[in-house]
Coordinates of C-alpha atoms in Angstrom, one line a residue:
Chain A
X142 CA 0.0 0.0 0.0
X143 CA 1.3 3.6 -1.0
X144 CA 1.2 6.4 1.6
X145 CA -1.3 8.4 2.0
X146 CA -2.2 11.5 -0.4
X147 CA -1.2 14.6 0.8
X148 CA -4.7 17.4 1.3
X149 CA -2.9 19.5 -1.3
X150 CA -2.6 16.3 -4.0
X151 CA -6.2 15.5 -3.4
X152 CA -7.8 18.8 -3.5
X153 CA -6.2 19.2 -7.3
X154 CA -7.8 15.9 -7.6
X155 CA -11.2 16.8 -7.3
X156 CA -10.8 19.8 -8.9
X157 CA -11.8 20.1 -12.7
X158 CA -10.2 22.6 -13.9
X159 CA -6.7 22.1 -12.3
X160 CA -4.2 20.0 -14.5
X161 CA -2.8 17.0 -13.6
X162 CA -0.4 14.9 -15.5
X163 CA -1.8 11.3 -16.3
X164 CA 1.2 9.8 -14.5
X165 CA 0.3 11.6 -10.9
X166 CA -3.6 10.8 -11.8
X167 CA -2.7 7.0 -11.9
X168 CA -1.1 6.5 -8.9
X169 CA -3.8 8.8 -7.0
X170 CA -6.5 6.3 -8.5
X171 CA -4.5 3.9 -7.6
X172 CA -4.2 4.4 -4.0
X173 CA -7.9 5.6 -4.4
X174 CA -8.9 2.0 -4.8
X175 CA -7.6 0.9 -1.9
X176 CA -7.9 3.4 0.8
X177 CA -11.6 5.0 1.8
X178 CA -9.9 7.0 4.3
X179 CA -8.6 9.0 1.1
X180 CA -11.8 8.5 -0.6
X181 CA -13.6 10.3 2.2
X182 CA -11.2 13.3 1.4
X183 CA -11.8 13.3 -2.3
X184 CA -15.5 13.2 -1.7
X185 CA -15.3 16.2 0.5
X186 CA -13.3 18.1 -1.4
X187 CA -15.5 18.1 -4.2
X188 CA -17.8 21.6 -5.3
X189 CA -21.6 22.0 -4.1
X190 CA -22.9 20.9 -6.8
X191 CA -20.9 17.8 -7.2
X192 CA -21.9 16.4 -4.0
X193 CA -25.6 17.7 -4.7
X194 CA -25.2 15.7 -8.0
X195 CA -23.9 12.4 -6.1
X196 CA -26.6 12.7 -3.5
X197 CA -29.1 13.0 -5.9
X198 CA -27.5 9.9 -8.3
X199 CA -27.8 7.9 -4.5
X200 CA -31.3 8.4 -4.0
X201 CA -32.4 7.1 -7.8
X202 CA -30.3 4.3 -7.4
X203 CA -31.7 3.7 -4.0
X204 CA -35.8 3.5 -5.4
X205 CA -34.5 1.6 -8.2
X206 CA -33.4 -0.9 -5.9
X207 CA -36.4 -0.6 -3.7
X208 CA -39.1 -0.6 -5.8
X209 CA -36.9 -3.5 -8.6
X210 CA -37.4 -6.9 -7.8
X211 CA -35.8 -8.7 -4.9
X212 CA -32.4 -10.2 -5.7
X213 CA -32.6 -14.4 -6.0
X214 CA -31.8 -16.1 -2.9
X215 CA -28.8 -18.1 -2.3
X216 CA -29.9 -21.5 -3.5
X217 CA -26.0 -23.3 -3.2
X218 CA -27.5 -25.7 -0.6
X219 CA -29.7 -26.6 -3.4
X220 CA -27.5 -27.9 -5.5
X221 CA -25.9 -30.0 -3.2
X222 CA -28.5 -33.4 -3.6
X223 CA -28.0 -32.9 -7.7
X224 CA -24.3 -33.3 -7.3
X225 CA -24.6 -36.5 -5.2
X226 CA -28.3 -37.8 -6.3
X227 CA -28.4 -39.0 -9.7
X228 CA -31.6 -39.2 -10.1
X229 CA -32.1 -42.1 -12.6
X230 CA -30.8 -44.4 -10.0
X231 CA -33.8 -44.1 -8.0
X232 CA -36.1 -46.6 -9.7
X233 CA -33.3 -49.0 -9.4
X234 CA -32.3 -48.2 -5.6
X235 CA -36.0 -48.7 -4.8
X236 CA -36.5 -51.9 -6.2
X237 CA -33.1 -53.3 -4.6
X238 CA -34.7 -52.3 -1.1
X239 CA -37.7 -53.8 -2.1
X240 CA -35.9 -57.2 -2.7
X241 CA -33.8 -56.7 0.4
X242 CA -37.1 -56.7 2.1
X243 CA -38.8 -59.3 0.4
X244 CA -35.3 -61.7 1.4
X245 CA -36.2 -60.9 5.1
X246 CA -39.8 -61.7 4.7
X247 CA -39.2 -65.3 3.5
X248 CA -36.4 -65.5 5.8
X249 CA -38.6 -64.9 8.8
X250 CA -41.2 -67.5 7.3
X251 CA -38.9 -70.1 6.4
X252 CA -35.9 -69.7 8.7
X253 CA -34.6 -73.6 7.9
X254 CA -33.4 -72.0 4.4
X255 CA -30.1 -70.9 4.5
X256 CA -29.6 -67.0 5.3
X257 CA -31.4 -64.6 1.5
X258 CA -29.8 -62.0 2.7
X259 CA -26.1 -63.2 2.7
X260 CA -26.6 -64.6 -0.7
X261 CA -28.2 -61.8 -2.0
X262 CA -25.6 -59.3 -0.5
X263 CA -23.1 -59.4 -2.9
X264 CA -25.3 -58.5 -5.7
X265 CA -27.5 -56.1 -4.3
X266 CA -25.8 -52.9 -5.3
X267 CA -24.7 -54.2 -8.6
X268 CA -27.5 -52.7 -10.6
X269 CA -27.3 -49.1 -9.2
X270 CA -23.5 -49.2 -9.9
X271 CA -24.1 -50.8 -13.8
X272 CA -26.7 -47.3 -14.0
X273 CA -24.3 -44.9 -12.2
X274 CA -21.9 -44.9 -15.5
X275 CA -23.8 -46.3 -18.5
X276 CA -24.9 -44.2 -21.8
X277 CA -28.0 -46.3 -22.2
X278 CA -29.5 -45.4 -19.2
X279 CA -28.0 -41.8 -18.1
X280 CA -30.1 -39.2 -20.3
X281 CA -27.7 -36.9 -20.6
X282 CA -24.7 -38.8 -21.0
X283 CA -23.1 -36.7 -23.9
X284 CA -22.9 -33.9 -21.9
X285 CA -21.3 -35.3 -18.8
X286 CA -18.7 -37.7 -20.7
X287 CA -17.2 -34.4 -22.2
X288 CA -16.7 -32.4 -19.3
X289 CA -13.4 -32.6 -17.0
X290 CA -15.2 -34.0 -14.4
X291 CA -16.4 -37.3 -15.8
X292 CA -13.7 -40.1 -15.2
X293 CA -12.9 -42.6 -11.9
X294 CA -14.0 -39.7 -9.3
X295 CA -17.4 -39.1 -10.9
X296 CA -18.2 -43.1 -11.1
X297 CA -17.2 -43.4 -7.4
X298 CA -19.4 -40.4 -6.1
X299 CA -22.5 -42.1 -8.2
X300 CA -21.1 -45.6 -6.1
X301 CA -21.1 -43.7 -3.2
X302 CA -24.2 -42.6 -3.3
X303 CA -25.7 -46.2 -4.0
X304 CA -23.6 -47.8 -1.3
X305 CA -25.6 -44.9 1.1
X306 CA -28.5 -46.5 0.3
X307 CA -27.7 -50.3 0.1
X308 CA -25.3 -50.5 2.8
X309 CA -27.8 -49.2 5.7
X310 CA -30.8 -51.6 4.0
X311 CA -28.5 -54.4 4.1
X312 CA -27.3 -53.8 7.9
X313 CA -30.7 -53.6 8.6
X314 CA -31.8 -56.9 6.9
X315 CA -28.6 -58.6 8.4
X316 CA -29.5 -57.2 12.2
X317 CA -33.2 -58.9 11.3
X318 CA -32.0 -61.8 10.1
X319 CA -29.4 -62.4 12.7
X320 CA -26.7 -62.9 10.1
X321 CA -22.8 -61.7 10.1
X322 CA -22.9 -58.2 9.5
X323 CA -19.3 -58.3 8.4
X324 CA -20.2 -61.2 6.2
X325 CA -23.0 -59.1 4.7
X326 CA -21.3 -56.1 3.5
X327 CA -17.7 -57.0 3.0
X328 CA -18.9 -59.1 0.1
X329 CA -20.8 -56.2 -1.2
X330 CA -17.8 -53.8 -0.6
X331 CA -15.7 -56.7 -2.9
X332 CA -18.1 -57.1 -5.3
X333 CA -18.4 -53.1 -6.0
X334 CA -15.1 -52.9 -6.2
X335 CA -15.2 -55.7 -8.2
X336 CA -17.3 -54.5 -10.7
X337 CA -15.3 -51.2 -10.7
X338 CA -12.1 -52.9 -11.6
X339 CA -13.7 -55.4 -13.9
X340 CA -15.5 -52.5 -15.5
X341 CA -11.9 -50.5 -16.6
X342 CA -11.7 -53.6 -18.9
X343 CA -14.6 -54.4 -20.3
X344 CA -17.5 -51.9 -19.3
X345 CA -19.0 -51.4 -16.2
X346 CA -22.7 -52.9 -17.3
X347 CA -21.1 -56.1 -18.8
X348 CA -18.8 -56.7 -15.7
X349 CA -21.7 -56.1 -13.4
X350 CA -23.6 -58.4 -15.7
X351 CA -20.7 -61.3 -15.1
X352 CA -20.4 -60.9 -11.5
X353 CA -23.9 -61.0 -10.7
X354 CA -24.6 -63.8 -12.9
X355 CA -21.6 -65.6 -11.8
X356 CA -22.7 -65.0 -8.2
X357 CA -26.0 -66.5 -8.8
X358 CA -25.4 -69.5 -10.7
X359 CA -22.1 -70.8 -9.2
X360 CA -23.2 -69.5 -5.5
X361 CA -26.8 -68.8 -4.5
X362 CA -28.6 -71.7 -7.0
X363 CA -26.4 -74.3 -5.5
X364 CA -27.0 -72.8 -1.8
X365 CA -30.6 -72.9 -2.5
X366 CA -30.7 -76.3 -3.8
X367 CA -28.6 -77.8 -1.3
X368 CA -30.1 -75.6 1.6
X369 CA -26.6 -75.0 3.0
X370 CA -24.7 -71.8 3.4
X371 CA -21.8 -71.8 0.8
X372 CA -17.8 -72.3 2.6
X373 CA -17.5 -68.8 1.4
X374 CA -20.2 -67.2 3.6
X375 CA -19.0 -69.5 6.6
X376 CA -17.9 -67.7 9.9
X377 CA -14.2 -67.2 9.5
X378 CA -14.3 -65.9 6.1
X379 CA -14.5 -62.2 6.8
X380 CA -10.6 -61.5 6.4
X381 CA -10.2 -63.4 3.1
X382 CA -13.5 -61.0 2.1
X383 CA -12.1 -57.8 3.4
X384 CA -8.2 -58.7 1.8
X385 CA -10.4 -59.3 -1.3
X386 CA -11.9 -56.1 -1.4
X387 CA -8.6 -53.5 -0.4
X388 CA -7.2 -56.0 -3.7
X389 CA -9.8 -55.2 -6.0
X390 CA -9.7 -51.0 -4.8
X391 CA -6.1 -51.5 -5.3
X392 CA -6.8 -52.5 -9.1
X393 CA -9.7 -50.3 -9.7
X394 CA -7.3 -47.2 -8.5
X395 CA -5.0 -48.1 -10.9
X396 CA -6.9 -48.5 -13.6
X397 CA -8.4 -44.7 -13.4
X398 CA -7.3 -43.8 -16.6
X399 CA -9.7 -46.0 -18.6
X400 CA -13.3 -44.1 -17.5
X401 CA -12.3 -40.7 -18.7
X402 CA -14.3 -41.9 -21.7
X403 CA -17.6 -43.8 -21.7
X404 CA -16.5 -46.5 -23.9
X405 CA -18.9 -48.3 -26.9
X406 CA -19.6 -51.0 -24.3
X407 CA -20.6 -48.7 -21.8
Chain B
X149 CA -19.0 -7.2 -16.3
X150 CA -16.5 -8.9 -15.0
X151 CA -12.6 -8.7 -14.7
X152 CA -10.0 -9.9 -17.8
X153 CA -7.7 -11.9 -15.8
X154 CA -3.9 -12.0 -16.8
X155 CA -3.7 -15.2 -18.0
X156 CA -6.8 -14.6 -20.4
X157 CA -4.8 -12.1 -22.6
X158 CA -1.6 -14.1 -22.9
X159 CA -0.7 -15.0 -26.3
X160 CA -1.6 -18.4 -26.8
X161 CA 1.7 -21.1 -26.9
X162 CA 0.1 -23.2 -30.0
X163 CA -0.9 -22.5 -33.8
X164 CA -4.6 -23.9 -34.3
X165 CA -7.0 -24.5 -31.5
X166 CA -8.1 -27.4 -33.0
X167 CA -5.4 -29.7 -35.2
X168 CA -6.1 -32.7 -36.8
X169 CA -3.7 -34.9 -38.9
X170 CA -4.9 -38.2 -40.7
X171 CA -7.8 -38.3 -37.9
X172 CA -9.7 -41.4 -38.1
X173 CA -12.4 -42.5 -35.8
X174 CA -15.0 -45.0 -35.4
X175 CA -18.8 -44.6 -35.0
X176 CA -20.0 -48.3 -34.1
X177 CA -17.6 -50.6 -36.3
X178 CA -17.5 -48.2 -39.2
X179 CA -15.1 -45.6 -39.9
X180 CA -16.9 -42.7 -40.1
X181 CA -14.1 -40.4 -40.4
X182 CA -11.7 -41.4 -42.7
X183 CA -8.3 -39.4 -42.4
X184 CA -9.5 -36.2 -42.2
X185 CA -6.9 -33.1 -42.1
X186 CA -7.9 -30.4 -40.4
X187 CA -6.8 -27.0 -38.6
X188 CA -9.1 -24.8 -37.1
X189 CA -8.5 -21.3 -34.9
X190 CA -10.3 -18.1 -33.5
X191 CA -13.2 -17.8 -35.7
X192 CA -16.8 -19.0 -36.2
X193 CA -16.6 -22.2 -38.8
X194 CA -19.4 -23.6 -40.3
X195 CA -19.0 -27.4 -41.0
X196 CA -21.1 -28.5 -43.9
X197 CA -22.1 -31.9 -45.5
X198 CA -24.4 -34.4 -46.3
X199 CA -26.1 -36.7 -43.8
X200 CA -23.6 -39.7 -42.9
X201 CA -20.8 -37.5 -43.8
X202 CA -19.2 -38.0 -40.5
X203 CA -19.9 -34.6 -39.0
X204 CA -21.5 -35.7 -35.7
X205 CA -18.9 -37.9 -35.0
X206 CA -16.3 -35.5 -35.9
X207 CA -17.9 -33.6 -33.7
X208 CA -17.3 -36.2 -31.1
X209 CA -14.1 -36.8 -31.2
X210 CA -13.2 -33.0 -31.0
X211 CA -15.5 -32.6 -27.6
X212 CA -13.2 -35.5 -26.4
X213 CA -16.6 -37.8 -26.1
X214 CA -15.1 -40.9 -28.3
X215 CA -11.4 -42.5 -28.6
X216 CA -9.7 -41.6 -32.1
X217 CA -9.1 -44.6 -33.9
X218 CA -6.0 -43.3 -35.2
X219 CA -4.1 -40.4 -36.5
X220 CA -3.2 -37.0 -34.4
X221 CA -5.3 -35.0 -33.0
X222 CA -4.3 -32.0 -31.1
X223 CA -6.7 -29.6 -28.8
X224 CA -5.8 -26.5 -27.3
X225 CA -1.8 -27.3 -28.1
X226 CA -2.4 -30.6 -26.1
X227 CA -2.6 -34.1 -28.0
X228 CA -6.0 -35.6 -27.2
X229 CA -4.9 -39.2 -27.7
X230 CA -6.1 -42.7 -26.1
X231 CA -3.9 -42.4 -22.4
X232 CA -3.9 -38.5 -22.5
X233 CA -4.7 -36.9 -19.5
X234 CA -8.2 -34.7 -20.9
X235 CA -8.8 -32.6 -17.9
X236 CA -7.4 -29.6 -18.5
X237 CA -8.3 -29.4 -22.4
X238 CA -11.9 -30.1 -21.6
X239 CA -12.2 -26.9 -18.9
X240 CA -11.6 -25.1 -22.4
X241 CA -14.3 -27.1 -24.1
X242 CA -17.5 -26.3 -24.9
X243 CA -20.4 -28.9 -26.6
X244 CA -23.8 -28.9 -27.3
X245 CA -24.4 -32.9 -28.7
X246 CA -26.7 -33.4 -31.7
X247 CA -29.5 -34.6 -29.0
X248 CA -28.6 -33.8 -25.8
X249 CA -30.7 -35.6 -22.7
X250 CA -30.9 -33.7 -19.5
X251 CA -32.4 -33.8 -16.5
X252 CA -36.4 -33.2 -16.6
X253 CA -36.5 -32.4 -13.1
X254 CA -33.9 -30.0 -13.4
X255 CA -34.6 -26.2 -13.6
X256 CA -32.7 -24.4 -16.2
X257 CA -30.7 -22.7 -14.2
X258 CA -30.0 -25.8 -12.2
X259 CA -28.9 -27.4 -15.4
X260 CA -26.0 -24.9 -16.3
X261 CA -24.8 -24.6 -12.9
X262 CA -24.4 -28.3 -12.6
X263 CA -23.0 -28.2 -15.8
X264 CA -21.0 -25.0 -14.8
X265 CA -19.9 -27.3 -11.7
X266 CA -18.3 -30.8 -14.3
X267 CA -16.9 -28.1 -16.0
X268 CA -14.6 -27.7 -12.8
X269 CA -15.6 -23.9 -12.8
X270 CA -14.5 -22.0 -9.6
X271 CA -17.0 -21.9 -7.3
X272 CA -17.7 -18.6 -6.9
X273 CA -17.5 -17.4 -10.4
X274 CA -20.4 -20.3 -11.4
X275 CA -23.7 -18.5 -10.0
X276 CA -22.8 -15.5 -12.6
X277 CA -21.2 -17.2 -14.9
X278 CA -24.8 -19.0 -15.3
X279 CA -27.2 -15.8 -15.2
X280 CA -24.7 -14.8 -18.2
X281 CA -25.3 -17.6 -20.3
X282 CA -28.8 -17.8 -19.9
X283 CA -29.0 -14.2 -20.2
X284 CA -26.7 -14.4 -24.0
X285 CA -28.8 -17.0 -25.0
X286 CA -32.4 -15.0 -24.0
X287 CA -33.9 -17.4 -21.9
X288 CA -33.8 -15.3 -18.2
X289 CA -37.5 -15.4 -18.3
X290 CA -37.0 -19.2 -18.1
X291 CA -34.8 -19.7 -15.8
X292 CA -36.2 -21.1 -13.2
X293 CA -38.5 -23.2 -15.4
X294 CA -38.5 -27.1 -15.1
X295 CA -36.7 -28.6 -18.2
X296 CA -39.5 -30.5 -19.1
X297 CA -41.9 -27.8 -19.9
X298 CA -39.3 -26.1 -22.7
X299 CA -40.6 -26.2 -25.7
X300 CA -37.9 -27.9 -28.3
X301 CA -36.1 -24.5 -29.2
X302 CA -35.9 -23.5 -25.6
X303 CA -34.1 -26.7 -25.4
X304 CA -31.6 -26.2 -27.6
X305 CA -31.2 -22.4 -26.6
X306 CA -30.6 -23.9 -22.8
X307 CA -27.9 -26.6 -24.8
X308 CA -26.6 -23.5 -26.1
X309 CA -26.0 -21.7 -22.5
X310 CA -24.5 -25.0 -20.5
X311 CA -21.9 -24.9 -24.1
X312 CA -20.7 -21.3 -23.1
X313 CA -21.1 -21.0 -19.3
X314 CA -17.5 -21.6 -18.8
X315 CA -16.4 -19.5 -21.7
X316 CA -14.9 -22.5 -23.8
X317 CA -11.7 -21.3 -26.5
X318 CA -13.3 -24.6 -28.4
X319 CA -16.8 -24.3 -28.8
X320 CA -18.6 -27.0 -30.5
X321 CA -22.7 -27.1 -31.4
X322 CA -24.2 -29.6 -33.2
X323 CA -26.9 -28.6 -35.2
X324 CA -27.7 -25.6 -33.0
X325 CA -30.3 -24.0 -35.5
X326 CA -32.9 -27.1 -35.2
X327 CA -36.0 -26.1 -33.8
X328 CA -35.2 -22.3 -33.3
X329 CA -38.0 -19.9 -34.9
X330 CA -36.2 -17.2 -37.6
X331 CA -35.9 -14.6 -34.9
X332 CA -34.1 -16.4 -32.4
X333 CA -31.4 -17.8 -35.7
X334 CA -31.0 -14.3 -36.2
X335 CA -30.4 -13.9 -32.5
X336 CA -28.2 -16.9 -32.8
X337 CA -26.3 -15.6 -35.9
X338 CA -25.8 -12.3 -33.1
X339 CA -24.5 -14.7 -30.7
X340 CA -22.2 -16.6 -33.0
X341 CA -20.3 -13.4 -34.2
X342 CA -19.9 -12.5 -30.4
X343 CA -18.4 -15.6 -29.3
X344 CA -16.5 -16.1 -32.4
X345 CA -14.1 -13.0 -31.6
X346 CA -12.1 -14.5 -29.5
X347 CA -12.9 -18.6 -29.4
X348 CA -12.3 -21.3 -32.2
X349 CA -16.1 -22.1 -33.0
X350 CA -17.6 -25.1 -34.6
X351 CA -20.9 -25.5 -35.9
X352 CA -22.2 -28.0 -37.7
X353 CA -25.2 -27.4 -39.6
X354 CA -27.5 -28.2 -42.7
X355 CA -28.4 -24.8 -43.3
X356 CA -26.1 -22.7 -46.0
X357 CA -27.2 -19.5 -45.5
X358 CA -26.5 -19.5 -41.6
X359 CA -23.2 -20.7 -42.8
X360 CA -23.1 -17.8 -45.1
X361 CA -24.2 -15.2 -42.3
X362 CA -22.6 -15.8 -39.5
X363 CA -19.1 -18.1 -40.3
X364 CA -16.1 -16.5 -41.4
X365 CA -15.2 -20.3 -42.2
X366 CA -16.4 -23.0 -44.3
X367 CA -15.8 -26.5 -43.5
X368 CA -16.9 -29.0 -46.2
X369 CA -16.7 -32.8 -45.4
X370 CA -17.8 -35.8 -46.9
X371 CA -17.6 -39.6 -46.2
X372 CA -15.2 -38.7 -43.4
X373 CA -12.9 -36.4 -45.7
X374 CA -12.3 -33.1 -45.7
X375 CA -13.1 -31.9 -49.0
X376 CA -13.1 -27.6 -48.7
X377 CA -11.7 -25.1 -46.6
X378 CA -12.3 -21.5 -47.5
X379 CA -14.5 -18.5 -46.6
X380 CA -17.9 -18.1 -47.1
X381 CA -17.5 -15.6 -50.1
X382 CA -15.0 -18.4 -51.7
X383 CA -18.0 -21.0 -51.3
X384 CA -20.0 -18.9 -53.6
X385 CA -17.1 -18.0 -56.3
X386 CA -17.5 -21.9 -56.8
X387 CA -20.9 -22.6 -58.1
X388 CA -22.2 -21.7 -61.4
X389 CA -25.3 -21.6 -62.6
X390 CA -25.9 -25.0 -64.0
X391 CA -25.2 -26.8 -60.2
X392 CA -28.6 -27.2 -58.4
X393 CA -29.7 -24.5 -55.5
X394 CA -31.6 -22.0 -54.6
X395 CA -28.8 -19.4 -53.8
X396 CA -25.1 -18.5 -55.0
X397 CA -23.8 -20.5 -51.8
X398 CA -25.9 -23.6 -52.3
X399 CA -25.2 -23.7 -55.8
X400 CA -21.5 -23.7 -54.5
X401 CA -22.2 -26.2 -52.2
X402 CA -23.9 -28.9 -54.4
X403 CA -21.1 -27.9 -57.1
X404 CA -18.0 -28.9 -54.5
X405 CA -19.6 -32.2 -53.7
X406 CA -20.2 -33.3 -56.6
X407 CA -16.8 -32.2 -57.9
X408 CA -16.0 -34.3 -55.2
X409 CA -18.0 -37.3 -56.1
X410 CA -16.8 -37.3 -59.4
X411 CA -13.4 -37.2 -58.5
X412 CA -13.9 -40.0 -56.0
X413 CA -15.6 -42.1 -58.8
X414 CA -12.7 -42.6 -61.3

């Protein structure tokens, strides 16, 4: 900050007819900018009719302000939901509760079967991530796969936010049910991760696609049909689930590059 | 109003905004652009050609929304290739795809500030960096309308507004003109000439004369190939008056292509 204008400088300032060179004039406005002490003294060095002028200027603006219509409230809270909600997931989020509740229901009337809710785990936030990054069912994915944003980070928020819903449904069905809560969502967490890193391959719909069907032919039929809780859902198996999943991060970290493009087979 | 910052007016460090060398990329399993040379800077460029010519998906493969299949292409002095980082070429990117989905529940103004927000825009400047887009593009009146109850050209004049919110140097629109009434393509010509003063702008279109108005660049391509690059009043030097069309520029137009067909005949 400069030092402060002398009376003498200012008072040939504000007056008109007194010459200034445009050097001197610069470094007053200048120092003007930053300094409403010095501002205070220009304004009252000014002539009668100057400040007579200003006062006048003040009050028009003043009823144009009044009388115009009221500035638009802050709405940033607002947007706060449409960055984490995508809202074509909801459809899909509600059905996956739905079938999370229906698993309790038969659990609770036929509790010699082994545990729905452990086998259906795994797969139940597969379809919300398969929506959270595919062209076919995100209307305006044009737009979004061309801005900086889109890539790894954007997938992951659009996980997130259907891990928000599915992990607290599937505690609660697990708590209901009387089942291993770490047995009910580290296979989840694997299996997201799972389709993450599977999807920097060969898409996110078909890997999620794979791994669910997979899941359900090689796991939960044979469960059903035997009646007997798979080895891999036996108490013990929660650390071999949990290395499983930091593995499958790892991959899907390293593969980050591949989603900055929504790929044909997306 | 708002403040030119320094780095707005530095000289830029690379020849063409947009350079392409022997681009070649794929729409499905076809090649629908087919070694296409092309250099493009400040100016508003009209890009011509018959349906299937390979415009859209040029179009594309400049907003960084598909993979070239092969050749160069450079964007903003930075190689858009299959590992390149795309972040920081696509905070200069602007694109309005042919049909662009979007959110119905979405307000308009919600639209271009989440739009504003993938763009990586700093926070503060996006709340009036929206209220100027939708302001450029006349739609204030609107703004706080629902997406779903725009009428098409409202549509396309808030596709328009999410393009420039984050004042792009590339700006791409696809088919911009469809659905907007003669007084708001006028208003859009308006637009064009303003943004084209200091941004590389590409518009793809089937109209001539709003090539003819507003570009101070035509683009011709066909079957992936670029087969003219000159200005507007060169486009009409080139027809006679034996070529079919309704005006000296489409009579130019219809007599480069099939020049062009000819040639590709024999």
């Amino acid at each position: 900050m400069t030092t402060h204008l002398s009376p003498a400088v200012i008072a040939r300032y504000a007056d008109r007819d007194a010459a200034l060179d445009e050097v001197t004039v610069w470094s007053i406005e200048v120092h003007l900018e930053d300094c409403p002490d010095c501002r205070a003294l220009v304004a009252g060095a000014t002539t009668d009719d100057t400040r007579a002028l200003l006062a006048r200027i003040s009050a028009v603006v003043d009823a144009g302000i009044a009388t115009g219509p009221a500035p638009a409230p802050r709405r940033s809270r607002a947007a706060i939901p449409n960055r984490w909600m995508v809202w074509h997931l909801l459809p899909w989020l509600t059905m996956t509760v739905a079938v999370l509740s229906c698993a309790v229901l038969l659990q609770a009337l036929e509790p010699t079967m082994p545990s729905l809710v452990a086998l259906l785990a795994p797969v139940a936030p597969l379809p919300g991530v398969a929506i959270a990054w595919s062209r076919r069912a995100d209307p305006a994915w044009e737009l979004i796969a061309g801005t900086p944003a889109a890539g790894l980070a954007m997938l992951l928020r659009r996980t997130a936010a259907v891990l928000a819903v599915v992990v607290p449904a599937l505690a609660l069905a697990s708590t209901r049910t009387g089942f291993s809560l770490a047995l009910t969502l580290l296979p989840c967490l694997a299996f997201t991760a799972g389709t993450i890193a599977a999807g920097s391959f060969v898409g996110v719909r078909l890997a999620a696609l794979v791994l669910g069907g997979g899941w359900a032919l090689a796991v939960a039929v044979p469960a059903l049909l035997t009646a007997e809780l798979p080895v891999i859902l036996q108490p013990g198996s929660s650390l071999p689930w949990a290395l499983l999943t930091l593995l499958l991060a790892a991959v899907a970290a390293l593969q980050s590059d591949s989603f900055r493009r929504l790929s044909s087979h997306n | 109003m708002r403040t030119v910052s320094a780095a707005e007016t530095a000289p830029t460090t690379y020849p063409w905004a947009v350079h392409a060398e022997g681009l070649r990329v794929r729409a499905g399993r076809h090649l629908a652009v087919d070694g296409l040379d092309l250099t493009l800077d400040t100016g508003v460029h009209g890009l011509l050609g018959p349906n299937g010519a390979g415009k859209t998906t040029l179009m594309r493969a400049l907003a960084t929304v598909l993979k070239p299949a092969g050749g160069k292409l450079t964007l903003l002095g930075e190689s858009v290739d299959a590992r390149a980082d795309l972040r920081r070429v696509r905070r200069g990117l602007g694109y309005l795809p042919q049909q662009f989905g979007f959110y119905p529940r979405f307000t308009v103004r919600e639209f271009v500030e989440y739009m504003a927000w993938l763009k990586e825009m700093p926070k503060a400047a996006v709340p009036g960096a929206t209220q100027r887009a939708i302001e450029r593009v006349g739609l204030a009146a609107k703004a706080d309308a629902r997406m779903k109850t725009l009428s098409g050209g409202m549509l396309r004049r808030a596709g328009i507004a999410q393009a420039i919110v984050n004042d792009p140097a590339v700006l791409l629109l696809d088919e911009p003109t469809v659905g907007l009434d003669p007084e708001q393509r006028l208003d859009f010509r308006e637009l064009l000439r303003d943004v084209g003063v200091d941004t590389c702008v590409l518009v793809s279109t089937h109209l001539v004369e709003d090539v003819v108005a507003a570009c101070t660049d035509v683009v011709l391509v066909n079957e992936g190939r670029l087969v003219y690059q000159g200005t507007p009043d060169d486009l009409v030097t080139q027809g006679g008056d034996n070529f079919p069309g309704d005006s000296p520029a489409e009579r130019g137009y219809s007599a480069l292509l099939r020049r062009h067909r000819t040639e590709g005949g024999r």
